Amino acid sequence: MSGSERAAALPQWTRAAATWRDALLVTWAVARRDRFALAGLIIYAVLLAVALAAPALAPYNPLDLNYRPDGDVAANEAPSLSHWLGTTNLGRDVFSQVLFGTRVALVVGFVAAFGVVVLGTLVGLVAGYYSGWVDTILMRLADVAFGIPFLPMAIVLVAFLGPSIWNTVLVMTLLLWRDTGRVIRAQVLSLRTRSYVEAARVLGASHVRTMFVHIAPNVLPLSFLYGSLAVGWAILTEASISFLGFGDPNVISWGFMLQDAYNSQAMARHAFYWFVPPGLCIMLAVMAGFFIGRGYEELLFPRLRRR
Amino acid sequence: MPLLEIENLTVQYHTLHGAVQAVRGVTLSIERGRALGLVGESGCGKTTLARALINVLARNAAITGGAVRFDGVDLLQLSGGALNDYRWRRIGLVPQAAMDSLDPVYRVGDQLVETMRLRGGLTPAQARERAARLFALVGLEPTRLRLYPHELSGGMKQRVVIAMALALQPKLVIADEPVTALDVIVQHQVLRTMRELQETLSLSLLLITHDISVVADLCDDVAVMYAGRIVETGSVREVFAAPQHPYTMGLRNAFPSLRASSARLVPIEGYPPDLASPPNGCAFAPRCPFAVQRCWGDDPVLMPTGGGRLAACHRAMEADVLRIQAPQAFARLEATGSQAVEGGAPGGGIP
Amino acid sequence: MPTRFSFLASRLSQTVLVLWVVATLLFLIFRLMPGNPLVAYIDPNFTAEVQQALLRQFGLDQPLHVQYAVFLSNLVRGEFGRSFFSREPVSQVMWQVLPNTLVLTLSALLLAYAVGVVGGALLAARRGTWAEAWGIPAVLATRAAPEFWVGMLALAVFSFTLNWFPSSGATSPGSAYSTWWAQVASWDFLRHLTLPALTLALYLQGLPTLLMRSTMLEVMDEDFITFCRMRGLPERTILLRHAARNALLPVVTAFALGIGYSIGGNVIIETVFSWPGLGRTLVRAVAAKDYPVAQAAFFLIAVVMIVMNFVADLLYSLLDPRVSHERQ
């Protein structure tokens, strides 16, 4: 690299770093403008705190069977001071299970969303940047991914790979990158012809460098938008897969709790204390993702806001 | 009594940068059976003025003062329903975006019939018959009533919209840049048609355009608008023969058809002021080659200058002299750049 | 016009391509299932003769590429083998459950879109009011709530507490009907259908509501709506006849897409309400490793979905005069 080239490259790196940092700061800007987005962030913050402190907060081990003073299993107990949300049909503490479920939801939600966004952004970047046959192949792949019925495919794959939360995450990543991929590609197509990108190429920047230093920072806000929505979908999907009985049997998730309640006829026994809380938690977590995504969208596409 | 009297009308837009006065106290009247041309650069408030007359403004705009009297009735004092009765039945409007003004999913004939049935109380049969006659009137074959908007050319769509405007036999038709989107030959045909209709139906016409040659061709009277104000009015013949406002003089220099073909075209240097913070003095002063000390501090009002004409210029009495100096003065201004200190980027102006 | 024709031709070829890729995926997945690769078709408990017959029928004694060809031709002919459990031909099982799924999906979708279109139009018309400020989060909540949980709540309240509706199945045990149509038209069937259809509709209405609202808002900014205002047309006419009619185009397209997507998503609702449909059949077959049934159910769901994607494109070009009239 010649001296002048290095001098020209330096501000670009700085600019790129600044853009990456800005993309994170945008989240705060969104929260300041939109009270629903703020509510979403607060929900996530609370869930995160609960997930981290679950062992300290939970009064019981979520898998332990509890006993009454007379030695019987404390099964199907209504909420009381010792069991705030009652117990399951096996005598497990519902409240402790709800607390521990937060961990699975957040891990699955964020890891899957991260996978979806990284894969989608990569595909979109490469397809949009190289165009031609690379683009054709990648976009036909996206068509195929859109054509596959998501939940049935997830069930078949998880059943095939074996029930574990990591397989659930993997399946979601493999199937859900398509939306992000398409949107990012469209954005890259329009960015590719911008003068500063062309200038970078003329100055001798490599393809990889051009893609990641000059183009990627500009599509990052869109990736964030799709990421925040993907968190919700991932949590919902994990719960659905667990509910259908293909979840990780060794992990207490909200979906697992609901399956447990469903299979043991909790509805017929009016055990609302058992199956209402985990569902509410899923709903709140997913809504938080929607709210943040909506706030993002309005910031990115202010046309919507004016309406 | 004139058919339409606009008095001191002001319209404000609420934008992210604060309130913008797009129409700043316009006073204007339209006589019965005459065609008035309203000219000015784009952005001077012509369209806002037109839409304010029947109060169909953009969501972020509002009328903040003044009166619009139609046949003596102040439309701005009317309730929503009563005002709606004036729309189209007495005042028709050919909007600026006439090309996009037809609903894409209905046949053009059905849209015409809908208007006549819902607003004119015609039976379906009457409405269809009248639609065919209206089409013939604007020079379209009645068979085209059965087509969808996208199946018509731009000129034809324009004629459909004109037919729409005439559907309920209004006394006044406002035409906002009715031909801007059309090519030159079609422009001419459509404008001819409009003028003929105006004469045969003895309509009053308010024709809004940035092209003063159109006004010179088609109108009886003219009003020149600048930065949300009327700066000069009078009959077309008198105003264009002997403009009294420097802006009108400049406009005349900038258009080929009004001058000998050998004369050089001179655009007016500079840009109109930002109406979010209008200047204290005359809004044209920064671009005016004749501006004097007084023009910068004291905003001239529209004053009678004799012969039924009005002009808003401190030096209107010297107009005869200024007019002779105008070509050279504007040319000099163009050569040296605008005298405006701020916002006077070179190379601007009209057309 | 060539543009329209080539558009549909390219979409059709895309549809066929996707179908082929899904079929191939299916072939590979079930071939790779744990255990004996033949397990996808042959229950180890079948008698030796039946096993031999099936081996030949599915070409499992042939090399892989021949198996693949046989697999594809079987798919095309709807030949999926026999269930490991009921021993019935899989195609027969499919014919029993597919109509139930279609009835549930279509009734829920129609309801959801009727509610969604009206609700979305109202939300658009009430722009900037409290109805919009709280309506949208409320709609988002219906999309965020897990369907199976809403179903459980519905069961707990309306079935187990109030006893208004039965809790599972499509008909009461012991009931028999001369034809399938007689069953669908029966009061008993309707009572069974109500809760699952309402639960599904509650979830599905979110998309049309939000879509209708946003396209309405877009349309209401168009010049032709302003022109309607200028003409002094009644607000109701403008909103319904002009804005809503134009906003409907993408919503109708979404309806066709919705048939595909919700048949895929029905696995949950059908499981919660034990509705004897395609989705529940898939879930049970996968759980029980009844591979022939699982394979067929999955393929059928995929076919419905892919075909509906294509129908959506077709519908759009038919509904929008700007597209359809290019034919002339």
Tab-separated table of N, CA, C and O in Angstrom, chain A residues 210-303:
chain	number	residue	atom	x	y	z
A	210	THR	N	-14.453	-3.476	-0.222
A	210	THR	CA	-15.523	-2.586	-0.664
A	210	THR	C	-16.851	-2.995	-0.038
A	210	THR	O	-17.606	-2.169	0.457
A	211	MET	N	-17.083	-4.304	-0.040
A	211	MET	CA	-18.353	-4.798	0.489
A	211	MET	C	-18.496	-4.481	1.972
A	211	MET	O	-19.521	-4.007	2.414
A	212	PHE	N	-17.425	-4.785	2.738
A	212	PHE	CA	-17.579	-4.703	4.192
A	212	PHE	C	-17.280	-3.328	4.762
A	212	PHE	O	-17.836	-2.966	5.787
A	213	VAL	N	-16.411	-2.584	4.092
A	213	VAL	CA	-16.063	-1.277	4.644
A	213	VAL	C	-16.947	-0.182	4.058
A	213	VAL	O	-17.353	0.746	4.736
A	214	HIS	N	-17.279	-0.311	2.786
A	214	HIS	CA	-17.974	0.799	2.148
A	214	HIS	C	-19.474	0.587	2.039
A	214	HIS	O	-20.240	1.522	2.085
A	215	ILE	N	-19.872	-0.671	1.858
A	215	ILE	CA	-21.304	-0.907	1.659
A	215	ILE	C	-21.985	-1.379	2.937
A	215	ILE	O	-23.018	-0.845	3.341
A	216	ALA	N	-21.375	-2.361	3.614
A	216	ALA	CA	-22.025	-2.968	4.779
A	216	ALA	C	-22.520	-1.956	5.818
A	216	ALA	O	-23.656	-2.065	6.278
A	217	PRO	N	-21.692	-0.950	6.189
A	217	PRO	CA	-22.186	-0.037	7.222
A	217	PRO	C	-23.491	0.647	6.822
A	217	PRO	O	-24.299	0.993	7.673
A	218	ASN	N	-23.704	0.815	5.538
A	218	ASN	CA	-24.916	1.512	5.100
A	218	ASN	C	-26.161	0.645	5.094
A	218	ASN	O	-27.267	1.151	5.044
A	219	VAL	N	-25.958	-0.682	5.079
A	219	VAL	CA	-27.143	-1.536	5.134
A	219	VAL	C	-27.394	-2.022	6.557
A	219	VAL	O	-28.394	-2.654	6.843
A	220	LEU	N	-26.465	-1.695	7.456
A	220	LEU	CA	-26.576	-2.196	8.824
A	220	LEU	C	-27.880	-1.820	9.525
A	220	LEU	O	-28.489	-2.667	10.179
A	221	PRO	N	-28.341	-0.569	9.382
A	221	PRO	CA	-29.611	-0.237	10.029
A	221	PRO	C	-30.745	-1.156	9.586
A	221	PRO	O	-31.567	-1.579	10.403
A	222	LEU	N	-30.775	-1.512	8.317
A	222	LEU	CA	-31.802	-2.431	7.830
A	222	LEU	C	-31.638	-3.798	8.475
A	222	LEU	O	-32.614	-4.433	8.867
A	223	SER	N	-30.394	-4.257	8.609
A	223	SER	CA	-30.150	-5.537	9.263
A	223	SER	C	-30.659	-5.505	10.692
A	223	SER	O	-31.269	-6.455	11.167
A	224	PHE	N	-30.426	-4.379	11.363
A	224	PHE	CA	-30.901	-4.234	12.742
A	224	PHE	C	-32.414	-4.340	12.798
A	224	PHE	O	-32.978	-4.999	13.657
A	225	LEU	N	-33.071	-3.672	11.838
A	225	LEU	CA	-34.529	-3.702	11.795
A	225	LEU	C	-35.009	-5.142	11.695
A	225	LEU	O	-35.854	-5.598	12.460
A	226	TYR	N	-34.446	-5.889	10.730
A	226	TYR	CA	-34.890	-7.269	10.545
A	226	TYR	C	-34.478	-8.139	11.716
A	226	TYR	O	-35.170	-9.084	12.073
A	227	GLY	N	-33.339	-7.785	12.332
A	227	GLY	CA	-32.914	-8.516	13.511
A	227	GLY	C	-33.907	-8.369	14.652
A	227	GLY	O	-34.285	-9.351	15.294
A	228	SER	N	-34.366	-7.142	14.880
A	228	SER	CA	-35.279	-6.932	16.013
A	228	SER	C	-36.588	-7.670	15.790
A	228	SER	O	-37.209	-8.140	16.741
A	229	LEU	N	-37.020	-7.788	14.534
A	229	LEU	CA	-38.232	-8.556	14.274
A	229	LEU	C	-37.951	-10.052	14.409
A	229	LEU	O	-38.790	-10.808	14.895
A	230	ALA	N	-36.752	-10.456	13.990
A	230	ALA	CA	-36.420	-11.886	14.017
A	230	ALA	C	-36.372	-12.419	15.444
A	230	ALA	O	-36.687	-13.584	15.681
A	231	VAL	N	-35.970	-11.569	16.407
A	231	VAL	CA	-35.940	-12.022	17.802
A	231	VAL	C	-37.312	-12.543	18.197
A	231	VAL	O	-37.464	-13.645	18.737
A	232	GLY	N	-38.340	-11.743	17.874
A	232	GLY	CA	-39.707	-12.136	18.203
A	232	GLY	C	-40.100	-13.441	17.538
A	232	GLY	O	-40.615	-14.358	18.176
A	233	TRP	N	-39.855	-13.520	16.214
A	233	TRP	CA	-40.238	-14.739	15.493
A	233	TRP	C	-39.531	-15.958	16.058
A	233	TRP	O	-40.105	-17.041	16.152
A	234	ALA	N	-38.262	-15.773	16.428
A	234	ALA	CA	-37.493	-16.912	16.930
A	234	ALA	C	-38.070	-17.408	18.253
A	234	ALA	O	-38.228	-18.618	18.451
A	235	ILE	N	-38.409	-16.467	19.137
A	235	ILE	CA	-38.976	-16.870	20.425
A	235	ILE	C	-40.285	-17.621	20.206
A	235	ILE	O	-40.551	-18.671	20.792
A	236	LEU	N	-41.093	-17.065	19.301
A	236	LEU	CA	-42.389	-17.666	18.997
A	236	LEU	C	-42.212	-19.062	18.390
A	236	LEU	O	-42.924	-20.008	18.744
A	237	THR	N	-41.252	-19.174	17.501
A	237	THR	CA	-41.042	-20.455	16.824
A	237	THR	C	-40.529	-21.516	17.797
A	237	THR	O	-40.984	-22.664	17.782
A	238	GLU	N	-39.588	-21.106	18.654
A	238	GLU	CA	-39.059	-22.060	19.636
A	238	GLU	C	-40.207	-22.573	20.503
A	238	GLU	O	-40.316	-23.772	20.766
A	239	ALA	N	-41.074	-21.635	20.924
A	239	ALA	CA	-42.200	-22.025	21.770
A	239	ALA	C	-43.105	-22.997	21.023
A	239	ALA	O	-43.557	-24.004	21.592
A	240	SER	N	-43.362	-22.708	19.734
A	240	SER	CA	-44.239	-23.582	18.954
A	240	SER	C	-43.644	-24.971	18.829
A	240	SER	O	-44.333	-25.978	18.997
A	241	ILE	N	-42.356	-25.027	18.515
A	241	ILE	CA	-41.712	-26.332	18.339
A	241	ILE	C	-41.744	-27.113	19.653
A	241	ILE	O	-42.053	-28.308	19.682
A	242	SER	N	-41.466	-26.409	20.765
A	242	SER	CA	-41.516	-27.081	22.070
A	242	SER	C	-42.925	-27.553	22.363
A	242	SER	O	-43.133	-28.660	22.860
A	243	PHE	N	-43.901	-26.699	22.043
A	243	PHE	CA	-45.281	-27.068	22.345
A	243	PHE	C	-45.683	-28.316	21.575
A	243	PHE	O	-46.402	-29.171	22.089
A	244	LEU	N	-45.210	-28.410	20.339
A	244	LEU	CA	-45.571	-29.573	19.522
A	244	LEU	C	-44.812	-30.818	19.964
A	244	LEU	O	-45.042	-31.912	19.446
A	245	GLY	N	-43.891	-30.667	20.922
A	245	GLY	CA	-43.225	-31.835	21.480
A	245	GLY	C	-41.891	-32.147	20.838
A	245	GLY	O	-41.352	-33.226	21.008
A	246	PHE	N	-41.352	-31.182	20.071
A	246	PHE	CA	-40.062	-31.439	19.438
A	246	PHE	C	-38.957	-30.596	20.062
A	246	PHE	O	-37.916	-30.372	19.464
A	247	GLY	N	-39.218	-30.060	21.242
A	247	GLY	CA	-38.240	-29.216	21.902
A	247	GLY	C	-37.249	-30.036	22.711
A	247	GLY	O	-37.377	-31.262	22.828
A	248	ASP	N	-36.288	-29.320	23.265
A	248	ASP	CA	-35.266	-29.940	24.090
A	248	ASP	C	-35.902	-30.378	25.404
A	248	ASP	O	-36.385	-29.548	26.172
A	249	PRO	N	-35.935	-31.678	25.685
A	249	PRO	CA	-36.650	-32.138	26.887
A	249	PRO	C	-35.917	-31.795	28.180
A	249	PRO	O	-36.488	-31.863	29.261
A	250	ASN	N	-34.632	-31.389	28.058
A	250	ASN	CA	-33.851	-31.126	29.278
A	250	ASN	C	-33.852	-29.657	29.662
A	250	ASN	O	-33.172	-29.258	30.581
A	251	VAL	N	-34.559	-28.872	28.902
A	251	VAL	CA	-34.527	-27.428	29.120
A	251	VAL	C	-35.934	-26.925	29.396
A	251	VAL	O	-36.876	-27.285	28.697
A	252	ILE	N	-36.044	-26.115	30.446
A	252	ILE	CA	-37.354	-25.556	30.765
A	252	ILE	C	-37.549	-24.286	29.940
A	252	ILE	O	-36.905	-23.269	30.188
A	253	SER	N	-38.393	-24.371	28.925
A	253	SER	CA	-38.726	-23.161	28.183
A	253	SER	C	-40.218	-22.904	28.351
A	253	SER	O	-40.961	-23.770	28.802
A	254	TRP	N	-40.640	-21.687	27.973
A	254	TRP	CA	-42.065	-21.360	28.122
A	254	TRP	C	-42.924	-22.276	27.257
A	254	TRP	O	-44.006	-22.697	27.655
A	255	GLY	N	-42.407	-22.589	26.069
A	255	GLY	CA	-43.142	-23.491	25.191
A	255	GLY	C	-43.272	-24.875	25.816
A	255	GLY	O	-44.330	-25.502	25.773
A	256	PHE	N	-42.196	-25.312	26.452
A	256	PHE	CA	-42.214	-26.607	27.122
A	256	PHE	C	-43.258	-26.609	28.251
A	256	PHE	O	-44.011	-27.564	28.427
A	257	MET	N	-43.272	-25.506	29.019
A	257	MET	CA	-44.247	-25.406	30.128
A	257	MET	C	-45.671	-25.544	29.604
A	257	MET	O	-46.520	-26.213	30.197
A	258	LEU	N	-45.929	-24.876	28.478
A	258	LEU	CA	-47.283	-24.901	27.929
A	258	LEU	C	-47.629	-26.301	27.419
A	258	LEU	O	-48.763	-26.760	27.555
A	259	GLN	N	-46.636	-26.968	26.850
A	259	GLN	CA	-46.894	-28.336	26.393
A	259	GLN	C	-47.210	-29.234	27.591
A	259	GLN	O	-48.142	-30.030	27.566
A	260	ASP	N	-46.414	-29.021	28.649
A	260	ASP	CA	-46.611	-29.771	29.880
A	260	ASP	C	-48.035	-29.569	30.405
A	260	ASP	O	-48.741	-30.531	30.719
A	261	ALA	N	-48.438	-28.295	30.441
A	261	ALA	CA	-49.771	-27.968	30.951
A	261	ALA	C	-50.837	-28.579	30.047
A	261	ALA	O	-51.840	-29.134	30.522
A	262	TYR	N	-50.626	-28.462	28.724
A	262	TYR	CA	-51.622	-28.981	27.783
A	262	TYR	C	-51.774	-30.487	27.943
A	262	TYR	O	-52.882	-31.006	28.060
A	263	ASN	N	-50.654	-31.175	27.999
A	263	ASN	CA	-50.701	-32.633	28.064
A	263	ASN	C	-51.284	-33.157	29.375
A	263	ASN	O	-51.839	-34.242	29.412
A	264	SER	N	-51.140	-32.351	30.434
A	264	SER	CA	-51.672	-32.849	31.705
A	264	SER	C	-53.044	-32.259	32.003
A	264	SER	O	-53.451	-32.200	33.151
A	265	GLN	N	-53.727	-31.805	30.947
A	265	GLN	CA	-55.129	-31.385	31.092
A	265	GLN	C	-55.313	-30.201	32.042
A	265	GLN	O	-56.303	-30.118	32.749
A	266	ALA	N	-54.336	-29.289	32.058
A	266	ALA	CA	-54.439	-28.156	32.980
A	266	ALA	C	-55.660	-27.296	32.667
A	266	ALA	O	-56.239	-26.675	33.560
A	267	MET	N	-56.078	-27.245	31.389
A	267	MET	CA	-57.231	-26.411	31.032
A	267	MET	C	-58.502	-26.975	31.654
A	267	MET	O	-59.347	-26.245	32.126
A	268	ALA	N	-58.629	-28.304	31.614
A	268	ALA	CA	-59.827	-28.917	32.156
A	268	ALA	C	-59.911	-28.692	33.667
A	268	ALA	O	-60.992	-28.653	34.230
A	269	ARG	N	-58.709	-28.513	34.280
A	269	ARG	CA	-58.709	-28.278	35.728
A	269	ARG	C	-58.719	-26.795	36.068
A	269	ARG	O	-58.552	-26.419	37.215
A	270	HIS	N	-58.886	-25.945	35.056
A	270	HIS	CA	-58.916	-24.486	35.242
A	270	HIS	C	-57.657	-23.978	35.910
A	270	HIS	O	-57.693	-23.056	36.704
A	271	ALA	N	-56.519	-24.595	35.607
A	271	ALA	CA	-55.266	-24.180	36.250
A	271	ALA	C	-54.664	-22.989	35.504
A	271	ALA	O	-53.560	-23.076	34.960
A	272	PHE	N	-55.429	-21.902	35.481
A	272	PHE	CA	-54.969	-20.714	34.754
A	272	PHE	C	-53.593	-20.250	35.237
A	272	PHE	O	-52.788	-19.756	34.475
A	273	TYR	N	-53.371	-20.372	36.541
A	273	TYR	CA	-52.092	-19.918	37.103
A	273	TYR	C	-50.907	-20.617	36.457
A	273	TYR	O	-49.808	-20.117	36.448
A	274	TRP	N	-51.159	-21.784	35.882
A	274	TRP	CA	-50.070	-22.530	35.276
A	274	TRP	C	-49.805	-22.090	33.832
A	274	TRP	O	-48.674	-21.803	33.451
A	275	PHE	N	-50.864	-22.030	33.032
A	275	PHE	CA	-50.595	-21.791	31.611
A	275	PHE	C	-50.754	-20.339	31.166
A	275	PHE	O	-50.361	-19.994	30.054
A	276	VAL	N	-51.296	-19.456	32.000
A	276	VAL	CA	-51.362	-18.048	31.575
A	276	VAL	C	-49.992	-17.365	31.627
A	276	VAL	O	-49.587	-16.740	30.645
A	277	PRO	N	-49.230	-17.503	32.727
A	277	PRO	CA	-47.962	-16.745	32.801
A	277	PRO	C	-46.968	-17.029	31.670
A	277	PRO	O	-46.468	-16.075	31.068
A	278	PRO	N	-46.674	-18.302	31.337
A	278	PRO	CA	-45.673	-18.483	30.267
A	278	PRO	C	-46.129	-17.894	28.933
A	278	PRO	O	-45.324	-17.303	28.202
A	279	GLY	N	-47.428	-18.013	28.607
A	279	GLY	CA	-47.935	-17.451	27.359
A	279	GLY	C	-47.797	-15.945	27.334
A	279	GLY	O	-47.389	-15.348	26.339
A	280	LEU	N	-48.144	-15.323	28.476
A	280	LEU	CA	-48.010	-13.873	28.576
A	280	LEU	C	-46.566	-13.446	28.364
A	280	LEU	O	-46.286	-12.464	27.685
A	281	CYS	N	-45.654	-14.220	28.943
A	281	CYS	CA	-44.235	-13.883	28.794
A	281	CYS	C	-43.819	-13.943	27.328
A	281	CYS	O	-43.127	-13.060	26.826
A	282	ILE	N	-44.252	-15.006	26.629
A	282	ILE	CA	-43.912	-15.117	25.208
A	282	ILE	C	-44.459	-13.900	24.477
A	282	ILE	O	-43.764	-13.236	23.697
A	283	MET	N	-45.730	-13.577	24.739
A	283	MET	CA	-46.368	-12.478	24.044
A	283	MET	C	-45.602	-11.180	24.285
A	283	MET	O	-45.335	-10.421	23.353
A	284	LEU	N	-45.240	-10.924	25.534
A	284	LEU	CA	-44.523	-9.693	25.860
A	284	LEU	C	-43.174	-9.646	25.145
A	284	LEU	O	-42.814	-8.614	24.568
A	285	ALA	N	-42.460	-10.762	25.182
A	285	ALA	CA	-41.135	-10.774	24.565
A	285	ALA	C	-41.243	-10.535	23.062
A	285	ALA	O	-40.468	-9.770	22.472
A	286	VAL	N	-42.224	-11.177	22.424
A	286	VAL	CA	-42.377	-11.014	20.979
A	286	VAL	C	-42.812	-9.587	20.650
A	286	VAL	O	-42.303	-8.958	19.720
A	287	MET	N	-43.752	-9.074	21.438
A	287	MET	CA	-44.214	-7.706	21.199
A	287	MET	C	-43.082	-6.702	21.343
A	287	MET	O	-42.999	-5.731	20.603
A	288	ALA	N	-42.213	-6.962	22.338
A	288	ALA	CA	-41.080	-6.054	22.528
A	288	ALA	C	-40.271	-5.966	21.240
A	288	ALA	O	-39.891	-4.878	20.794
A	289	GLY	N	-40.047	-7.117	20.602
A	289	GLY	CA	-39.326	-7.131	19.329
A	289	GLY	C	-40.078	-6.339	18.258
A	289	GLY	O	-39.489	-5.547	17.531
A	290	PHE	N	-41.387	-6.539	18.172
A	290	PHE	CA	-42.198	-5.809	17.192
A	290	PHE	C	-42.091	-4.298	17.419
A	290	PHE	O	-41.940	-3.520	16.484
A	291	PHE	N	-42.220	-3.903	18.685
A	291	PHE	CA	-42.224	-2.466	19.000
A	291	PHE	C	-40.901	-1.821	18.605
A	291	PHE	O	-40.876	-0.750	18.009
A	292	ILE	N	-39.805	-2.503	18.956
A	292	ILE	CA	-38.503	-1.928	18.610
A	292	ILE	C	-38.360	-1.877	17.092
A	292	ILE	O	-37.910	-0.882	16.523
A	293	GLY	N	-38.799	-2.948	16.429
A	293	GLY	CA	-38.724	-2.969	14.976
A	293	GLY	C	-39.526	-1.841	14.354
A	293	GLY	O	-39.087	-1.175	13.423
A	294	ARG	N	-40.705	-1.586	14.925
A	294	ARG	CA	-41.560	-0.533	14.383
A	294	ARG	C	-40.918	0.837	14.576
A	294	ARG	O	-40.937	1.682	13.687
A	295	GLY	N	-40.333	1.021	15.748
A	295	GLY	CA	-39.662	2.295	15.999
A	295	GLY	C	-38.517	2.516	15.018
A	295	GLY	O	-38.348	3.597	14.468
A	296	TYR	N	-37.772	1.450	14.773
A	296	TYR	CA	-36.685	1.494	13.801
A	296	TYR	C	-37.188	1.888	12.431
A	296	TYR	O	-36.632	2.729	11.744
A	297	GLU	N	-38.261	1.217	12.035
A	297	GLU	CA	-38.800	1.416	10.706
A	297	GLU	C	-39.175	2.875	10.513
A	297	GLU	O	-38.908	3.469	9.469
A	298	GLU	N	-39.791	3.438	11.544
A	298	GLU	CA	-40.216	4.827	11.414
A	298	GLU	C	-39.027	5.761	11.347
A	298	GLU	O	-39.068	6.783	10.683
A	299	LEU	N	-37.956	5.374	12.027
A	299	LEU	CA	-36.772	6.223	11.981
A	299	LEU	C	-36.081	6.093	10.621
A	299	LEU	O	-35.595	7.062	10.049
A	300	LEU	N	-36.068	4.853	10.104
A	300	LEU	CA	-35.391	4.615	8.826
A	300	LEU	C	-36.207	5.135	7.664
A	300	LEU	O	-35.677	5.590	6.660
A	301	PHE	N	-37.524	5.009	7.762
A	301	PHE	CA	-38.396	5.429	6.672
A	301	PHE	C	-39.377	6.461	7.208
A	301	PHE	O	-40.531	6.146	7.450
A	302	PRO	N	-38.904	7.692	7.401
A	302	PRO	CA	-39.733	8.674	8.090
A	302	PRO	C	-41.043	8.959	7.364
A	302	PRO	O	-41.960	9.520	7.934
A	303	ARG	N	-41.142	8.559	6.111
A	303	ARG	CA	-42.378	8.740	5.380
A	303	ARG	C	-43.548	8.120	6.148
A	303	ARG	O	-44.650	8.658	6.182
